Amino acid sequence: FVEDCYFEACAASTAGVFYNDGGNLTALRSNFSNTHADKDAGVVEAIGGFASFNECYFFSNSASKGGVALVRSGAALVIEASTVRGSWAGNKGGVVLAEVDTTVLLVRSVFDRAYSEKNGGVLTVEQGASATLVDCEFGNSGAKSRAGVVWLDGGNATIKGSNFHHNFAQVGAVIQARTPGTVVVVEDSSFVDNYASSEGGVYAGAEGVVVMTNVSARRNHAGYGGVVY
């Protein structure tokens, strides 16, 4: 259990701050600034078990995969009532990479200026994994290639009550579903001023399913499909 702590300029080959192998980790009202991992997880790598961050602040965290967190082997990650700014991944998952059969819950949090040099500016969700985003704000984030915010590489996502603005990518300014059969459910959310240089000003999908209910989309742009491709 971690409470009211400050971690700055911590670094490792894997997991810049916490390497959580099957345990349960809870962090409350803590600050993680300028932490780095050469390989995976700028702040935490969760292998099985559970990791929860509540009322935390993340600034300028970086790794090759998962600028803040990498979740694997059935682990669950919760980020709630927190702020994440300036995180970066050299490969995928500017903030979080959720590997096979894991679960990610993002609640009442702000994600700003996250970036991936490849795919998934904020979040990458791989085969069999699931992500739920509730009452969050995602702004000014992007990926060099696919999915400025959420890249679904075989995983599924549910998005409720969230706002997406000024996000960007080549394909899928906000969401890109790479694998046939992927399901994305979006409810009570807004998409404003997002930009894809090629396809999908909000969403780009192959043979996936996207369901939108009570969604507002304004001033989104793309080469093909200003909202959905």
Short mmCIF file of C-alpha atoms in Angstrom, two decimals:
data_model
loop_
_atom_site.label_atom_id
_atom_site.label_comp_id
_atom_site.label_asym_id
_atom_site.label_seq_id
_atom_site.Cartn_x
_atom_site.Cartn_y
_atom_site.Cartn_z
CA PHE A 1 0.00 0.00 0.00
CA VAL A 2 1.43 3.37 -1.07
CA GLU A 3 -0.05 6.65 0.22
CA ASP A 4 0.97 10.30 -0.19
CA CYS A 5 4.31 9.42 -1.79
CA TYR A 6 6.48 11.11 -4.43
CA PHE A 7 8.55 9.26 -7.04
CA GLU A 8 10.76 11.26 -9.40
CA ALA A 9 13.37 10.32 -12.03
CA CYS A 10 13.26 6.62 -11.16
CA ALA A 11 14.34 4.25 -13.94
CA ALA A 12 14.82 0.56 -14.74
CA SER A 13 15.12 -1.77 -17.69
CA THR A 14 11.57 -2.96 -16.90
CA ALA A 15 9.09 -1.20 -14.60
CA GLY A 16 10.36 2.27 -13.68
CA VAL A 17 8.82 2.18 -10.19
CA PHE A 18 6.81 -0.99 -9.38
CA TYR A 19 7.30 -4.55 -10.62
CA ASN A 20 4.17 -6.26 -9.34
CA ASP A 21 4.43 -10.02 -9.92
CA GLY A 22 1.10 -11.49 -8.83
CA GLY A 23 0.56 -9.23 -5.85
CA ASN A 24 -2.00 -6.53 -5.08
CA LEU A 25 -0.80 -2.93 -5.30
CA THR A 26 -2.76 0.14 -4.20
CA ALA A 27 -1.42 3.68 -4.59
CA LEU A 28 -3.32 6.65 -3.18
CA ARG A 29 -2.61 10.39 -3.61
CA SER A 30 0.89 9.82 -4.98
CA ASN A 31 2.98 11.55 -7.63
CA PHE A 32 5.03 9.85 -10.36
CA SER A 33 7.20 12.24 -12.38
CA ASN A 34 9.83 11.63 -15.08
CA THR A 35 10.02 7.88 -14.50
CA HIS A 36 11.32 5.63 -17.28
CA ALA A 37 11.79 2.02 -18.36
CA ASP A 38 14.00 1.04 -21.28
CA LYS A 39 11.67 -1.85 -22.16
CA ASP A 40 8.23 -2.05 -20.54
CA ALA A 41 6.20 0.03 -18.08
CA GLY A 42 7.39 3.50 -17.16
CA VAL A 43 5.72 3.22 -13.74
CA VAL A 44 4.20 -0.24 -13.12
CA GLU A 45 4.24 -3.67 -14.68
CA ALA A 46 1.46 -5.89 -13.33
CA ILE A 47 1.87 -9.62 -13.95
CA GLY A 48 -1.30 -11.23 -12.64
CA GLY A 49 -2.76 -9.72 -9.50
CA PHE A 50 -4.19 -6.24 -9.21
CA ALA A 51 -2.88 -2.68 -9.39
CA SER A 52 -4.94 0.38 -8.44
CA PHE A 53 -4.06 4.09 -8.57
CA ASN A 54 -6.48 6.58 -7.01
CA GLU A 55 -6.05 10.37 -6.89
CA CYS A 56 -2.56 10.07 -8.37
CA TYR A 57 -0.61 12.36 -10.69
CA PHE A 58 1.58 11.05 -13.51
CA PHE A 59 3.88 13.35 -15.45
CA SER A 60 6.32 12.61 -18.29
CA ASN A 61 6.51 8.84 -17.81
CA SER A 62 8.02 6.79 -20.64
CA ALA A 63 8.88 3.29 -21.87
CA SER A 64 9.15 1.33 -25.09
CA LYS A 65 5.78 -0.28 -24.29
CA GLY A 66 3.29 1.15 -21.81
CA GLY A 67 4.45 4.64 -20.90
CA VAL A 68 2.82 4.31 -17.47
CA ALA A 69 1.69 0.69 -17.19
CA LEU A 70 1.97 -2.72 -18.80
CA VAL A 71 -0.64 -5.28 -17.73
CA ARG A 72 -0.17 -8.98 -18.49
CA SER A 73 -1.02 -12.55 -17.47
CA GLY A 74 -4.61 -11.91 -16.40
CA ALA A 75 -3.83 -8.84 -14.30
CA ALA A 76 -6.28 -5.99 -13.65
CA LEU A 77 -5.42 -2.28 -13.60
CA VAL A 78 -7.53 0.60 -12.27
CA ILE A 79 -6.69 4.29 -12.67
CA GLU A 80 -9.29 6.45 -10.92
CA ALA A 81 -9.64 10.17 -10.20
CA SER A 82 -6.11 10.71 -11.51
CA THR A 83 -4.26 12.89 -14.03
CA VAL A 84 -1.79 11.60 -16.61
CA ARG A 85 0.21 14.15 -18.63
CA GLY A 86 3.00 13.85 -21.15
CA SER A 87 3.43 10.07 -21.14
CA TRP A 88 5.21 8.41 -24.07
CA ALA A 89 5.78 4.98 -25.59
CA GLY A 90 8.30 4.14 -28.27
CA ASN A 91 6.19 1.27 -29.56
CA LYS A 92 2.58 1.01 -28.31
CA GLY A 93 0.44 2.13 -25.41
CA GLY A 94 1.44 5.70 -24.63
CA VAL A 95 -0.11 5.27 -21.19
CA VAL A 96 -1.25 1.63 -20.87
CA LEU A 97 -0.57 -1.59 -22.76
CA ALA A 98 -3.09 -4.31 -21.86
CA GLU A 99 -1.82 -7.67 -23.05
CA VAL A 100 -3.77 -10.92 -23.56
CA ASP A 101 -6.68 -11.61 -21.18
CA THR A 102 -6.23 -8.58 -18.93
CA THR A 103 -8.64 -5.91 -17.69
CA VAL A 104 -8.24 -2.13 -17.56
CA LEU A 105 -10.62 0.35 -15.91
CA LEU A 106 -10.09 4.10 -16.33
CA VAL A 107 -12.50 6.21 -14.25
CA ARG A 108 -12.92 9.97 -13.74
CA SER A 109 -9.41 10.68 -14.95
CA VAL A 110 -7.70 13.12 -17.33
CA PHE A 111 -5.24 11.99 -20.00
CA ASP A 112 -3.40 14.82 -21.75
CA ARG A 113 -0.51 14.93 -24.26
CA ALA A 114 0.09 11.18 -24.35
CA TYR A 115 1.90 9.87 -27.41
CA SER A 116 3.01 6.63 -29.03
CA GLU A 117 5.66 6.49 -31.73
CA LYS A 118 3.68 3.63 -33.28
CA ASN A 119 0.12 2.73 -32.16
CA GLY A 120 -2.25 3.57 -29.31
CA GLY A 121 -1.49 7.07 -28.07
CA VAL A 122 -3.11 6.36 -24.71
CA LEU A 123 -4.20 2.72 -24.60
CA THR A 124 -3.49 -0.51 -26.50
CA VAL A 125 -5.83 -3.46 -25.85
CA GLU A 126 -4.63 -6.80 -27.16
CA GLN A 127 -6.37 -10.13 -27.90
CA GLY A 128 -8.86 -11.18 -25.22
CA ALA A 129 -8.25 -8.07 -23.11
CA SER A 130 -10.96 -5.54 -22.24
CA ALA A 131 -10.95 -1.87 -21.35
CA THR A 132 -13.67 0.25 -19.75
CA LEU A 133 -13.42 4.05 -19.85
CA VAL A 134 -15.90 5.97 -17.68
CA ASP A 135 -16.21 9.75 -17.22
CA CYS A 136 -12.72 10.47 -18.53
CA GLU A 137 -11.19 13.23 -20.64
CA PHE A 138 -8.69 12.48 -23.41
CA GLY A 139 -7.06 15.46 -25.11
CA ASN A 140 -4.07 16.44 -27.25
CA SER A 141 -2.90 12.85 -27.53
CA GLY A 142 -1.78 10.94 -30.58
CA ALA A 143 0.04 8.16 -32.37
CA LYS A 144 2.42 8.31 -35.30
CA SER A 145 0.54 5.50 -37.04
CA ARG A 146 -2.73 4.11 -35.63
CA ALA A 147 -5.20 5.16 -32.92
CA GLY A 148 -4.60 8.49 -31.26
CA VAL A 149 -6.25 7.26 -28.07
CA VAL A 150 -7.39 3.59 -28.12
CA TRP A 151 -5.88 0.88 -30.33
CA LEU A 152 -7.88 -2.34 -30.22
CA ASP A 153 -5.48 -5.04 -31.37
CA GLY A 154 -7.95 -7.88 -30.77
CA GLY A 155 -9.43 -6.55 -27.51
CA ASN A 156 -12.77 -4.87 -26.77
CA ALA A 157 -13.69 -1.53 -25.23
CA THR A 158 -16.65 0.12 -23.52
CA ILE A 159 -16.64 3.91 -23.32
CA LYS A 160 -19.16 5.89 -21.26
CA GLY A 161 -19.52 9.57 -20.41
CA SER A 162 -16.10 10.52 -21.79
CA ASN A 163 -14.79 13.42 -23.87
CA PHE A 164 -12.18 13.24 -26.65
CA HIS A 165 -10.69 16.40 -28.14
CA HIS A 166 -7.71 17.38 -30.30
CA ASN A 167 -6.41 13.83 -30.68
CA PHE A 168 -4.63 12.68 -33.83
CA ALA A 169 -3.20 9.76 -35.81
CA GLN A 170 -2.71 8.62 -39.36
CA VAL A 171 -5.56 6.09 -39.00
CA GLY A 172 -8.24 6.43 -36.31
CA ALA A 173 -7.78 9.79 -34.63
CA VAL A 174 -9.41 8.39 -31.48
CA ILE A 175 -10.08 4.65 -31.94
CA GLN A 176 -8.81 2.05 -34.36
CA ALA A 177 -10.01 -1.55 -34.34
CA ARG A 178 -7.47 -3.72 -36.13
CA THR A 179 -9.00 -7.19 -35.77
CA PRO A 180 -12.28 -8.56 -37.21
CA GLY A 181 -14.87 -9.20 -34.49
CA THR A 182 -13.68 -6.41 -32.22
CA VAL A 183 -16.55 -4.69 -30.37
CA VAL A 184 -16.56 -1.04 -29.31
CA VAL A 185 -19.50 0.39 -27.37
CA VAL A 186 -19.61 4.18 -26.96
CA GLU A 187 -22.30 5.90 -24.88
CA ASP A 188 -22.94 9.48 -23.73
CA SER A 189 -19.60 10.74 -25.05
CA SER A 190 -18.30 13.58 -27.22
CA PHE A 191 -15.65 13.85 -29.94
CA VAL A 192 -14.43 17.32 -30.92
CA ASP A 193 -11.58 18.52 -33.18
CA ASN A 194 -9.93 15.15 -33.69
CA TYR A 195 -7.85 14.61 -36.86
CA ALA A 196 -6.70 11.62 -38.91
CA SER A 197 -4.43 12.28 -41.87
CA SER A 198 -5.78 9.18 -43.61
CA GLU A 199 -8.89 7.30 -42.37
CA GLY A 200 -11.34 7.79 -39.51
CA GLY A 201 -11.65 11.18 -37.85
CA VAL A 202 -13.00 9.36 -34.79
CA TYR A 203 -13.12 5.62 -35.52
CA ALA A 204 -11.48 3.34 -38.08
CA GLY A 205 -12.24 -0.38 -38.14
CA ALA A 206 -11.67 -3.44 -40.30
CA GLU A 207 -14.53 -5.86 -39.72
CA GLY A 208 -15.22 -4.82 -36.16
CA VAL A 209 -18.49 -3.64 -34.63
CA VAL A 210 -18.97 -0.13 -33.27
CA VAL A 211 -22.16 0.86 -31.41
CA MET A 212 -22.68 4.56 -30.62
CA THR A 213 -25.52 5.87 -28.43
CA ASN A 214 -26.08 9.52 -27.50
CA VAL A 215 -22.78 10.58 -29.04
CA SER A 216 -21.83 14.11 -30.13
CA ALA A 217 -19.21 14.56 -32.88
CA ARG A 218 -18.11 18.05 -33.97
CA ARG A 219 -15.33 19.30 -36.23
CA ASN A 220 -13.59 15.96 -36.67
CA HIS A 221 -11.58 15.53 -39.88
CA ALA A 222 -9.95 12.81 -41.97
CA GLY A 223 -8.93 12.02 -45.52
CA TYR A 224 -11.67 9.36 -45.60
CA GLY A 225 -14.52 9.22 -43.09
CA GLY A 226 -14.63 12.37 -40.99
CA VAL A 227 -16.15 10.37 -38.14
CA VAL A 228 -16.25 6.64 -39.04
CA TYR A 229 -14.27 4.72 -41.63
#
